[in-house]
Coordinates of C-alpha atoms in Angstrom, one line a residue:
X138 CA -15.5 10.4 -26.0
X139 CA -12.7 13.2 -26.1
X140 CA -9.5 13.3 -24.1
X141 CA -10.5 16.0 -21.8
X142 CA -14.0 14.0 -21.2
X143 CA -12.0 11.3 -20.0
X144 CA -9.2 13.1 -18.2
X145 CA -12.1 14.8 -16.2
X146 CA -14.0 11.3 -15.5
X147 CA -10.6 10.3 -14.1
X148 CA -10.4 13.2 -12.0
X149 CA -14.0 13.3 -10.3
X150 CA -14.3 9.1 -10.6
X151 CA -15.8 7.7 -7.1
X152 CA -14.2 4.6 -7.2
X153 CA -11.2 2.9 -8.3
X154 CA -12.7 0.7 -11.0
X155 CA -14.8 4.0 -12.5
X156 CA -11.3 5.7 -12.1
X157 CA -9.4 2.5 -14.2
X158 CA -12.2 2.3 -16.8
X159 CA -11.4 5.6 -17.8
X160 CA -8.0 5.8 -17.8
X161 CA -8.1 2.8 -20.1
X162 CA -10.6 4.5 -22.5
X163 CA -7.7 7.2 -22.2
X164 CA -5.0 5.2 -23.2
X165 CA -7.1 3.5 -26.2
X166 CA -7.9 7.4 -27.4
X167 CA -4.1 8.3 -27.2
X168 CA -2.5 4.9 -28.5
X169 CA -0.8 4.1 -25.4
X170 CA -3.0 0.8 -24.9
X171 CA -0.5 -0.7 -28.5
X172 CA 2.7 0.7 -26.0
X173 CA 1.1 -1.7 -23.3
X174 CA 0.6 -4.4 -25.9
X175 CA 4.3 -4.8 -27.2
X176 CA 7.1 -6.0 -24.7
X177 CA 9.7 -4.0 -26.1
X178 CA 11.0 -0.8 -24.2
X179 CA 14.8 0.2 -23.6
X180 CA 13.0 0.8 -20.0
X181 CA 13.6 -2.7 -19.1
X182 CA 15.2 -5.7 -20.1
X183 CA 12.1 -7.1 -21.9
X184 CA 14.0 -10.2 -23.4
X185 CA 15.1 -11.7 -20.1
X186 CA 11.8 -11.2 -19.2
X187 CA 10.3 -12.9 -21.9
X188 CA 12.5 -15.8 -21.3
X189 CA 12.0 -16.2 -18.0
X190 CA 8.5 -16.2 -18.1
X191 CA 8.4 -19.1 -20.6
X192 CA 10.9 -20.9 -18.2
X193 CA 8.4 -20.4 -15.1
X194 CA 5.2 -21.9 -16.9
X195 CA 7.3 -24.9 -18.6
X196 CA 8.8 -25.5 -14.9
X197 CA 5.1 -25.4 -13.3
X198 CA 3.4 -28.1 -16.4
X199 CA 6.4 -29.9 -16.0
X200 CA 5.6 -30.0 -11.9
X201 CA 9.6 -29.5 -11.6
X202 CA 9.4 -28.2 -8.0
X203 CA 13.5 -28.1 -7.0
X204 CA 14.3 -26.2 -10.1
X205 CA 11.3 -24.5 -9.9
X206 CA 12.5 -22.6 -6.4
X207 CA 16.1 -22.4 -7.9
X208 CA 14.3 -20.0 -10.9
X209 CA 12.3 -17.8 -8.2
X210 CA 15.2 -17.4 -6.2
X211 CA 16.8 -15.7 -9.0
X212 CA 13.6 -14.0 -10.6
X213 CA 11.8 -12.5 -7.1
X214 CA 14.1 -9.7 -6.7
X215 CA 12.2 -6.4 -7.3
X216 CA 15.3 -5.0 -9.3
X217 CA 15.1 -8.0 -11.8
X218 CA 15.5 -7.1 -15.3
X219 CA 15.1 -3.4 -14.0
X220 CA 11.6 -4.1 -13.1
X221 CA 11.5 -1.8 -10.8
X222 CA 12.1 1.0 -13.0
X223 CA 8.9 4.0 -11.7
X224 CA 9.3 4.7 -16.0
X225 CA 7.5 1.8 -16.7
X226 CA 4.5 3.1 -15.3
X227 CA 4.8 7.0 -16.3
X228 CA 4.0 6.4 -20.1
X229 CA 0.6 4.9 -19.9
X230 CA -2.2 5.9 -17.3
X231 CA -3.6 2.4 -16.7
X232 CA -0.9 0.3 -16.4
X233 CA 2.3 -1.0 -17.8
X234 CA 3.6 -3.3 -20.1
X235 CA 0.7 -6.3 -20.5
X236 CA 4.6 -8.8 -20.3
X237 CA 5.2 -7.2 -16.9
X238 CA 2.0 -7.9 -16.2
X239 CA 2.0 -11.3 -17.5
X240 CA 5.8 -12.2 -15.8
X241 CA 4.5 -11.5 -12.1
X242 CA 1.1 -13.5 -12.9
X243 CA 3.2 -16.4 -13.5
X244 CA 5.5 -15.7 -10.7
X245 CA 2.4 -15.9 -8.3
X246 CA 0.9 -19.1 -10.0
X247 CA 4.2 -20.8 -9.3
X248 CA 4.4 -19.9 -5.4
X249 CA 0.9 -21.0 -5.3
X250 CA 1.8 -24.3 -6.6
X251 CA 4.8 -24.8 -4.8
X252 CA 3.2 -23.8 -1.4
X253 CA 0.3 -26.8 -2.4
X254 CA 2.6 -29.2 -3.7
X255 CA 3.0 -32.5 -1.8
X256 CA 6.6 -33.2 -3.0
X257 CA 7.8 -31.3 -0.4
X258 CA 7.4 -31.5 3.4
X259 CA 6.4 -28.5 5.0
X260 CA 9.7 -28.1 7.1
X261 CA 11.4 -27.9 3.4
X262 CA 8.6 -25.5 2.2
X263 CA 9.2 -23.1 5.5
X264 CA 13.1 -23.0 4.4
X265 CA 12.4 -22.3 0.9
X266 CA 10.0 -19.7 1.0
X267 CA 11.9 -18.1 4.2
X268 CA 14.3 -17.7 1.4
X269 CA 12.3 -15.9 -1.2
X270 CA 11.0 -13.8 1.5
X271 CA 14.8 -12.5 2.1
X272 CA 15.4 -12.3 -1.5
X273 CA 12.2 -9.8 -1.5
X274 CA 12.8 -7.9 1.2
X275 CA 10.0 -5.7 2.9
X276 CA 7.8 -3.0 2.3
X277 CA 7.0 0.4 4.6
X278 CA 4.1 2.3 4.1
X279 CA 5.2 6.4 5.8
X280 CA 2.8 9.0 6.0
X281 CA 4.3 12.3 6.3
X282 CA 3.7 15.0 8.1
X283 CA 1.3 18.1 7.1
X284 CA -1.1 19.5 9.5
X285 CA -4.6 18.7 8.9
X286 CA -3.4 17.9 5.9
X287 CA -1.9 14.7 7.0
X288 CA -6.0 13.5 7.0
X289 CA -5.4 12.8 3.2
X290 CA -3.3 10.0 4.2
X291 CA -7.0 8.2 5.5
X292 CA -8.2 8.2 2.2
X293 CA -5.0 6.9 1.0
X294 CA -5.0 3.8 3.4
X295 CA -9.0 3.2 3.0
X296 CA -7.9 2.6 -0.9
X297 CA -4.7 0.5 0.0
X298 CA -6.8 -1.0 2.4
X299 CA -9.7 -1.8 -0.8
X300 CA -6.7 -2.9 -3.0
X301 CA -5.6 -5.0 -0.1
X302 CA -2.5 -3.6 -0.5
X303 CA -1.1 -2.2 2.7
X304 CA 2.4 -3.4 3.9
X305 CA 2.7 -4.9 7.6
X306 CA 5.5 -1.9 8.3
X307 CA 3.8 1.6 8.5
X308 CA 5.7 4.6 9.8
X309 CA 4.5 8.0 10.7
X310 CA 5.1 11.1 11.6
X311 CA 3.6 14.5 13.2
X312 CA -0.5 14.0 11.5
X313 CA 0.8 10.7 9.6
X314 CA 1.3 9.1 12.9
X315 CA -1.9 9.9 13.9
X316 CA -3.5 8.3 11.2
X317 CA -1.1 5.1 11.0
X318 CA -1.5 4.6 14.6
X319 CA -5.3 5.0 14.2
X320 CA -5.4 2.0 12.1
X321 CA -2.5 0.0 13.0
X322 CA -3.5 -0.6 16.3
X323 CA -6.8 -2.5 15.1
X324 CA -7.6 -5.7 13.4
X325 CA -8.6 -6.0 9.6
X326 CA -12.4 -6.0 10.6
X327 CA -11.9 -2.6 13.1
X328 CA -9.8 -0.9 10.1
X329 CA -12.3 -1.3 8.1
X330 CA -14.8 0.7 10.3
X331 CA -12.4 3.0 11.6
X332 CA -11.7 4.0 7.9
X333 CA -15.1 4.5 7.3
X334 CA -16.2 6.5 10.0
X335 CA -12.5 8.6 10.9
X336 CA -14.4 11.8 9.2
X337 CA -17.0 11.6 12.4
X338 CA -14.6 11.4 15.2
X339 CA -13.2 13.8 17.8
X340 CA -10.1 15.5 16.3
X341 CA -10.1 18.4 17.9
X342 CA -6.1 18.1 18.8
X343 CA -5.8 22.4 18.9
X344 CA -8.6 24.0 20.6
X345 CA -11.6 22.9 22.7
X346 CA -14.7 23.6 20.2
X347 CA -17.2 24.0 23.1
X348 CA -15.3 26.9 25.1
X349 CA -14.9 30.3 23.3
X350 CA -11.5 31.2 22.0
X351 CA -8.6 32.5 24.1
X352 CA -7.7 36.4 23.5
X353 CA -4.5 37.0 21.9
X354 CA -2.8 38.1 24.8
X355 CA -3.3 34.2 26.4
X356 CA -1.3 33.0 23.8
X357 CA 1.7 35.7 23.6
X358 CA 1.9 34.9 27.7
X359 CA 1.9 31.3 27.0
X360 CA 4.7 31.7 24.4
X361 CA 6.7 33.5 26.4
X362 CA 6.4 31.4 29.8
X363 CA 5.9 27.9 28.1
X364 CA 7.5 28.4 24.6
X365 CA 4.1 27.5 22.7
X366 CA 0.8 29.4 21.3
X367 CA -1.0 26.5 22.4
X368 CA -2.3 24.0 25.2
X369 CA -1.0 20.4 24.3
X370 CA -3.9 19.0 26.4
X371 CA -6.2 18.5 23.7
X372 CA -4.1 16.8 21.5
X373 CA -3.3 14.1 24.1
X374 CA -7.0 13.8 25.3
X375 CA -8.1 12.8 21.5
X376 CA -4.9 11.0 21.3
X377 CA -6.1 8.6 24.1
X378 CA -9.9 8.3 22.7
X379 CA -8.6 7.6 19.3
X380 CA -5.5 4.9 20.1
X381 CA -6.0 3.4 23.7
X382 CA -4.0 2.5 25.8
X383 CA -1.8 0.1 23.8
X384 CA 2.2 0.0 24.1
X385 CA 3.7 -1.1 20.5
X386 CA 4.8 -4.7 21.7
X387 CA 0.9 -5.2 22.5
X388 CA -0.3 -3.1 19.1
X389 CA 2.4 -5.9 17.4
X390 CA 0.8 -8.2 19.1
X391 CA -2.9 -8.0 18.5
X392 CA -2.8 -6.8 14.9
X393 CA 0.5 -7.6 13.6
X394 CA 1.4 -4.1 11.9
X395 CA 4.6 -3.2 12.8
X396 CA 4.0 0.5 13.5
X397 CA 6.8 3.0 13.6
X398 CA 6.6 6.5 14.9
X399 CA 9.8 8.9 14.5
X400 CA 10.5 11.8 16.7
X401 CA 12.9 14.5 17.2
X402 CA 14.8 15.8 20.5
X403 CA 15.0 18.5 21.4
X404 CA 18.4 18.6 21.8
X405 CA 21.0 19.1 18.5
X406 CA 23.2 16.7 20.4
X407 CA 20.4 13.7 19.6
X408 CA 20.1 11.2 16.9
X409 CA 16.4 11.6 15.4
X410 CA 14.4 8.5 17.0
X411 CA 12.7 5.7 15.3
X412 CA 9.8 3.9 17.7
X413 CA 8.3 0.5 17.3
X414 CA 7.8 -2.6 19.2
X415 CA 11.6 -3.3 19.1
X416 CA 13.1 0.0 20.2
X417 CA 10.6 1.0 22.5
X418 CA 7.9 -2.0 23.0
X419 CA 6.6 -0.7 26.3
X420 CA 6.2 2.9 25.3
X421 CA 2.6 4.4 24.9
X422 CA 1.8 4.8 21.2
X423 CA -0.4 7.8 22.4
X424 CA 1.9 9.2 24.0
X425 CA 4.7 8.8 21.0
X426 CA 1.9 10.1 18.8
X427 CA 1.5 13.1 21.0
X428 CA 5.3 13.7 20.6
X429 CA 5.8 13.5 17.0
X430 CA 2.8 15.8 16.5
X431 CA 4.8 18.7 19.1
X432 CA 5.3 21.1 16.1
X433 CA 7.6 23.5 17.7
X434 CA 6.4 26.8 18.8
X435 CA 2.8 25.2 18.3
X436 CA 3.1 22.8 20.9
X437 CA 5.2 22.5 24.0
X438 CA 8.2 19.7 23.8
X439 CA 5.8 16.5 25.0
X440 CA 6.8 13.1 27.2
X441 CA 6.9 9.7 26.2
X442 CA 5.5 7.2 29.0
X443 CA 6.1 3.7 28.9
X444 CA 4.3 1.2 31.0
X445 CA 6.0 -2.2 32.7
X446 CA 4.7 -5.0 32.0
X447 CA 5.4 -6.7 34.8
X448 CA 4.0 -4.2 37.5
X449 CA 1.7 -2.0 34.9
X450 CA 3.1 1.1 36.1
X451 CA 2.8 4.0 33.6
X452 CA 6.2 6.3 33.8
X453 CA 8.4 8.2 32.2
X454 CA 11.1 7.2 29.1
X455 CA 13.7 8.9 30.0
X456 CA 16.8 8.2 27.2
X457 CA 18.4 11.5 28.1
X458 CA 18.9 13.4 31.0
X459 CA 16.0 16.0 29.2
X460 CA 13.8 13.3 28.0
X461 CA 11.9 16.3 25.5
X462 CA 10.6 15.1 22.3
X463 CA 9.2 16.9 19.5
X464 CA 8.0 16.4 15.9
X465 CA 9.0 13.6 14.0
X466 CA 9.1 15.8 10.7
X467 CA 11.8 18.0 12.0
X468 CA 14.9 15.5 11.7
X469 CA 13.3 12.5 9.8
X470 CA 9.7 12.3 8.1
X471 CA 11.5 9.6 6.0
X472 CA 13.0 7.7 7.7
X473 CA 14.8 5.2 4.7
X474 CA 17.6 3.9 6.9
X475 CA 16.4 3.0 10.0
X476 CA 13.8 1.1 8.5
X477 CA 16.5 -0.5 6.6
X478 CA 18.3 -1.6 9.4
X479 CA 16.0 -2.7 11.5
X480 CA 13.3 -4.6 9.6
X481 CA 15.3 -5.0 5.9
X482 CA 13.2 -2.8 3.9
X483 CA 14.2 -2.3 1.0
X484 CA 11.2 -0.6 -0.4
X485 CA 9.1 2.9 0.2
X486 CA 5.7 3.4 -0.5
X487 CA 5.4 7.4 0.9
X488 CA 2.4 9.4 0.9
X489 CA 3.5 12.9 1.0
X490 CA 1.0 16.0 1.9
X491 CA 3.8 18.1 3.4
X492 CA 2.5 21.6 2.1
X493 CA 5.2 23.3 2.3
X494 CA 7.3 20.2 0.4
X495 CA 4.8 18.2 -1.8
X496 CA 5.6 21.9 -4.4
X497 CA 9.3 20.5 -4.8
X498 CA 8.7 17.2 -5.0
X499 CA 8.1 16.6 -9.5
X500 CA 5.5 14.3 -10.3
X501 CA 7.1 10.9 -11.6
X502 CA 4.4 11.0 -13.9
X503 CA 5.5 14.4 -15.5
X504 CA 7.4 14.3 -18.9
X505 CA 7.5 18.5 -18.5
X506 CA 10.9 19.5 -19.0
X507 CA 10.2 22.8 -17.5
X508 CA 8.9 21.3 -14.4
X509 CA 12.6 18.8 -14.4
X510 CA 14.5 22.0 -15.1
X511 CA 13.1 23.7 -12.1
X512 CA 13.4 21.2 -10.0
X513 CA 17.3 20.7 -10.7
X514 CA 17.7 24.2 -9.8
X515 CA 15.5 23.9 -6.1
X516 CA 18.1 21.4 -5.7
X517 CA 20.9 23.3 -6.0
X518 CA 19.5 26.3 -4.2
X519 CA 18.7 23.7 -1.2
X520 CA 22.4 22.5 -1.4
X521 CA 23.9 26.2 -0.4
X522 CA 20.8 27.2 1.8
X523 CA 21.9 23.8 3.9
X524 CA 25.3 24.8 3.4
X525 CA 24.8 28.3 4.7
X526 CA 23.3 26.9 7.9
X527 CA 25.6 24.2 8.3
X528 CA 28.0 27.1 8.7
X529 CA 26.5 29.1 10.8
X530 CA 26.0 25.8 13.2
X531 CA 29.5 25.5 13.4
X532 CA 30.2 28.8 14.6
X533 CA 27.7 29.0 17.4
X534 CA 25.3 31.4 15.9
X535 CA 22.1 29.6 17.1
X536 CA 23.4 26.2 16.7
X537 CA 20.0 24.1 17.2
X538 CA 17.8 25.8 15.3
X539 CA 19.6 25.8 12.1
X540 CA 20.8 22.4 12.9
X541 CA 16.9 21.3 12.6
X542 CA 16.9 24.0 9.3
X543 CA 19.2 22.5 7.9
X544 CA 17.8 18.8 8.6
X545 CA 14.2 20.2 7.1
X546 CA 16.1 20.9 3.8
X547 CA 18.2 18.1 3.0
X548 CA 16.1 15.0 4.3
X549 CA 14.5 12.7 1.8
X550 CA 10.6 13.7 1.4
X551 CA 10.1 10.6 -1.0
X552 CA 10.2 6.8 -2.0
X553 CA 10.4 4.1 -4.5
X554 CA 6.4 4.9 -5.0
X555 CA 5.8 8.4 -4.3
X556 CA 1.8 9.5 -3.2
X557 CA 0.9 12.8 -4.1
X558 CA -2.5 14.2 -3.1
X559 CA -3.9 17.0 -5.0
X560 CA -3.6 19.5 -1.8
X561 CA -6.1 22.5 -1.8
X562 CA -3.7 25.4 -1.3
X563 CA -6.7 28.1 -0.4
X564 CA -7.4 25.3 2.5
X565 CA -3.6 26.3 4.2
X566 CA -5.3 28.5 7.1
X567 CA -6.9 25.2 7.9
X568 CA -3.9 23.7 8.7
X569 CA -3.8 24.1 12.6
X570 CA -7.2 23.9 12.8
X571 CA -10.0 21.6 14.2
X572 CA -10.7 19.4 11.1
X573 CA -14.6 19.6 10.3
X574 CA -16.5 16.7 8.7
X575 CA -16.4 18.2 5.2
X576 CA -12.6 19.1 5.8
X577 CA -12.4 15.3 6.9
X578 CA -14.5 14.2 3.9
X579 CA -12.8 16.0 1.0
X580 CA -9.3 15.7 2.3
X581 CA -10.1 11.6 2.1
X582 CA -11.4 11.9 -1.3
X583 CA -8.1 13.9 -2.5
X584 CA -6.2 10.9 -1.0
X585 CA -8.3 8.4 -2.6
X586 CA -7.9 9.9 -5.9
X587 CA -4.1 10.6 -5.6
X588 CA -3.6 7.0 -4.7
X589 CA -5.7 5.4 -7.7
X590 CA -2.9 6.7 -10.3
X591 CA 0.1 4.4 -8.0
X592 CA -2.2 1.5 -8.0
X593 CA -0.5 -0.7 -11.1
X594 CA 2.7 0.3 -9.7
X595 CA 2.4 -0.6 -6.3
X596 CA 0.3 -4.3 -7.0
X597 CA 3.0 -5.2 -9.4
X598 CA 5.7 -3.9 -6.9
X599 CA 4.2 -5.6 -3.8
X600 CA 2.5 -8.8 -5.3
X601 CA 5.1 -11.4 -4.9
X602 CA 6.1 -10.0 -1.0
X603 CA 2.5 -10.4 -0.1
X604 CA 1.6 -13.6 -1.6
X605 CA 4.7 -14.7 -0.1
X606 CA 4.2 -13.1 3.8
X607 CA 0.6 -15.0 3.6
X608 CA 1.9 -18.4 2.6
X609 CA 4.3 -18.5 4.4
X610 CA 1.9 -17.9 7.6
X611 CA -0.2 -20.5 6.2
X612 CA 2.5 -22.7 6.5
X613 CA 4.0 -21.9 10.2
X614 CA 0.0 -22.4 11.5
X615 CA -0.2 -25.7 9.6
X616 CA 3.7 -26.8 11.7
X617 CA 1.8 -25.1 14.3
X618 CA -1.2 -27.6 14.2
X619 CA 0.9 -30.6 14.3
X620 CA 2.2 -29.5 17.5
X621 CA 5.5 -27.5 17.1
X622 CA 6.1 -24.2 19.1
X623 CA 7.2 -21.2 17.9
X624 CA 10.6 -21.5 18.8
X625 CA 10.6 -24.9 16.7
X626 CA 9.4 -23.4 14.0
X627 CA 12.0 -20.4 14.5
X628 CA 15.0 -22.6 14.1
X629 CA 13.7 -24.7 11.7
X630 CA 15.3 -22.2 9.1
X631 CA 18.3 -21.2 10.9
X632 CA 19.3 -24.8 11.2
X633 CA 18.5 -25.3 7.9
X634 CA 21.5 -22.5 7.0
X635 CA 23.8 -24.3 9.4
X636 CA 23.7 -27.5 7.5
X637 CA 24.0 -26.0 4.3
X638 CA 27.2 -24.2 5.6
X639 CA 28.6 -27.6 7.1
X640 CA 28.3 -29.4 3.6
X641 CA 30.0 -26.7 1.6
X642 CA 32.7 -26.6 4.0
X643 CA 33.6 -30.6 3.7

């Protein structure tokens, strides 16, 4: 079978495992399967590798289990031996190298025995793997904004979802936040459905299909009395049908995503804000959802509510004295350090359908130099278009709006693992338009396929954190059935720390 037979298999495959068959049919036709076959690369340091894999499997024969964690504690990180390098999967299309591969295999076996092991008490397995979990850090999943096009980001978390690969932190904002808070708000078994049947929903967030459309006139008067071309009404009626009423502590609490949802004020005088069960727990994530999706001029500036959870009264958040919020995209799609700082991520899975970005963002998969080339030179233009703006800020000359211009252009649009749906650029009219079931449909397989190609990267970047997060709640519901609370088990760690603190100090 020929290269382009292949290539087009890869790009029309229905599945995942149709899609990896031919990609490593491809890599057989064009030699890369020997690069996957030999460890060496100047990519990462595949001696230290080496070595420590043989170290791991003689320490798990040898059933070795306090040098054992000593080993992982030093061999978890994501940055070890520069596994973490996105090169290392850019050269072939169905994988990396089989020693990568291989190392995190081995990593895995060894937790797995560790977890099971009866040398160790449970208390002392808690400690230990509360450890590694540090050493790890966390992952976020963020789903950018775009439109309609944002619906790509469904097919993107129905294959994470598949690949069981879908990080407990998801962010989103403007249409990502619809489709994060869609599914984040649901158990595993409701995902499932809800993924399956999103394309058949109500989603018509701009007009109401059943009532004939408004002149033009309607909508110049309702930009100039109320600053927007359209009624915001719609968009919080399917909001409500498609969320619930759910604040975030009570999403946290009944599914145990931690979602996030970043808006924007209205004001140049505010710091972008990041919600979640921490920030905000008793805000209304349809409500938040219905603010990060206010694209200026679209929509009107929209209110958060927030309900007590003592008396259940719904009513406003008011931050500010002009508690105004507006799309999330505007000041931070990405929102890197915030989700730093609050839950230690330290890792970005983004899924990026931003039309009017995902152009300038270079495929990590590209070895054009034409294509690196013209993206140096976006960057620099970007630099003195934000400069320019910056400037004119300063002087007065319509300070917000190029404040918010010049936040568009310099933010981050990507992460560590990078999603990039093939967009359909003749489909751009569609973009403020009621999705239709074939819209719905194709834009789910464009994220589907777009996802398959950041599979081997993101398994092999995320395998260790999950198999970790899981054991470890294995272990707390086993302290749990021999009768310690929560708050037991909570300190349990922490007064692990304090001894270890006491006896290097004596």
């Amino acid at each position: 079978m020929s290269k382009d037979e292949l290539k087009f298999q890869m790009e029309y495959a229905s599945t995942y495992e149709d899609w990896l068959q031919a990609a490593e049919k491809l890599d057989m036709v064009e030699g890369k399967y020997e690069w996957r076959k030999y460890p060496e690369s100047d990519e990462y340091n595949y001696k230290l590798v080496e070595s420590r894999l043989h170290e791991l499997k003689k320490l798990r024969l040898a059933g070795d289990v306090r040098l054992m964690f000593g080993v992982l504690q030093n061999s978890v990180a994501r940055d070890f031996g520069n596994l973490d390098n996105s090169q290392l999967y850019n050269y072939a299309h169905s994988g990396t190298k089989k020693l990568i591969d291989e190392f995190i295999q081995e990593v895995l076996y060894c937790l797995e025995f560790l977890e099971e092991t009866p040398v160790l008490s449970l208390e002392e397995k808690l400690v230990e793997f509360s450890k590694l979990k540090f050493t790890v850090g966390n992952t976020a999943l963020i789903l950018s904004g775009g439109g309609t096009f944002g619906m790509n980001h469904i097919g993107v978390l129905k294959d994470l979802y598949e690949q069981g690969l879908i990080p407990k932190i998801i962010c989103g904002s403007s249409a990502g936040a619809i489709v994060a808070c869609a599914a984040g708000v649901r158990n595993s078994e409701e995902q499932k459905i809800l993924l399956k049947q999103f394309h058949t929903g109500d989603l018509n967030v701009f007009t109401d299909p059943n009532v004939p459309p408004l002149p033009l006139w309607t909508s110049v008067k309702r930009f100039f009395t109320k600053g927007c071309v359209l009624d915001i009404c719609h968009l919080e009626r399917v909001m409500k049908l498609l969320i619930g009423d759910f604040t975030f502590q009570e999403a946290y609490n009944r599914s145990g995503y931690i979602l996030n949802v970043t808006v924007s004020c209205g004001s140049s005088y505010e710091m972008p804000s990041l919600l979640n069960y921490i920030t905000t727990p008793n805000v209304l994530i349809w409500s938040a959802v219905v603010a990060t999706c206010s694209v200026p001029v679209l929509f009107q500036p929209a209110t958060l509510w927030e309900r007590d959870p003592l008396t259940r009264e719904v009513r406003a958040f008011c931050v500010t004295d002009a508690p105004l919020w507006m799309d999330g995209s505007v000041d931070n799609d990405i929102p890197h350090s915030k989700l730093t700082e609050l839950f230690h991520v330290n890792h970005f899975i983004v899924s990026q359908v931003n039309f009017h970005i995902v152009p300038f963002i270079m495929d990590p998969a590209s070895h054009s130099w034409l294509e690196r080339c013209t993206k140096k030179v976006i960057d620099l233009a970007a630099q003195e278009v934000s400069l320019t703006f910056r400037l004119l800020s300063e002087m007065g000359i319509c300070s917000t709006l190029f404040t918010k211009l010049q936040s568009v252009i310099t933010q981050k649009y990507s992460g560590d693992i990078t999603i990039l749906p093939k967009l359909n650029y003749r489909q751009v009219k569609k973009v403020i338009q009621n999705p239709t079931p074939s819209f719905l449909l194709d834009a789910m397989a464009r994220g589907k396929r777009g996802t398959w190609k950041r599979i081997p990267v993101t398994r092999n970047h995320c395998a260790i954190e999950m198999f970790l997060e899981i054991a470890y709640a294995r272990i707390v519901k086993k302290l749990q059935a021999e009768g310690k609370t929560k708050r037991e088990i909570d300190m349990i760690p922490y007064r692990s720390n304090i001894t270890h603190l006491n006896t290097r100090a004596k």
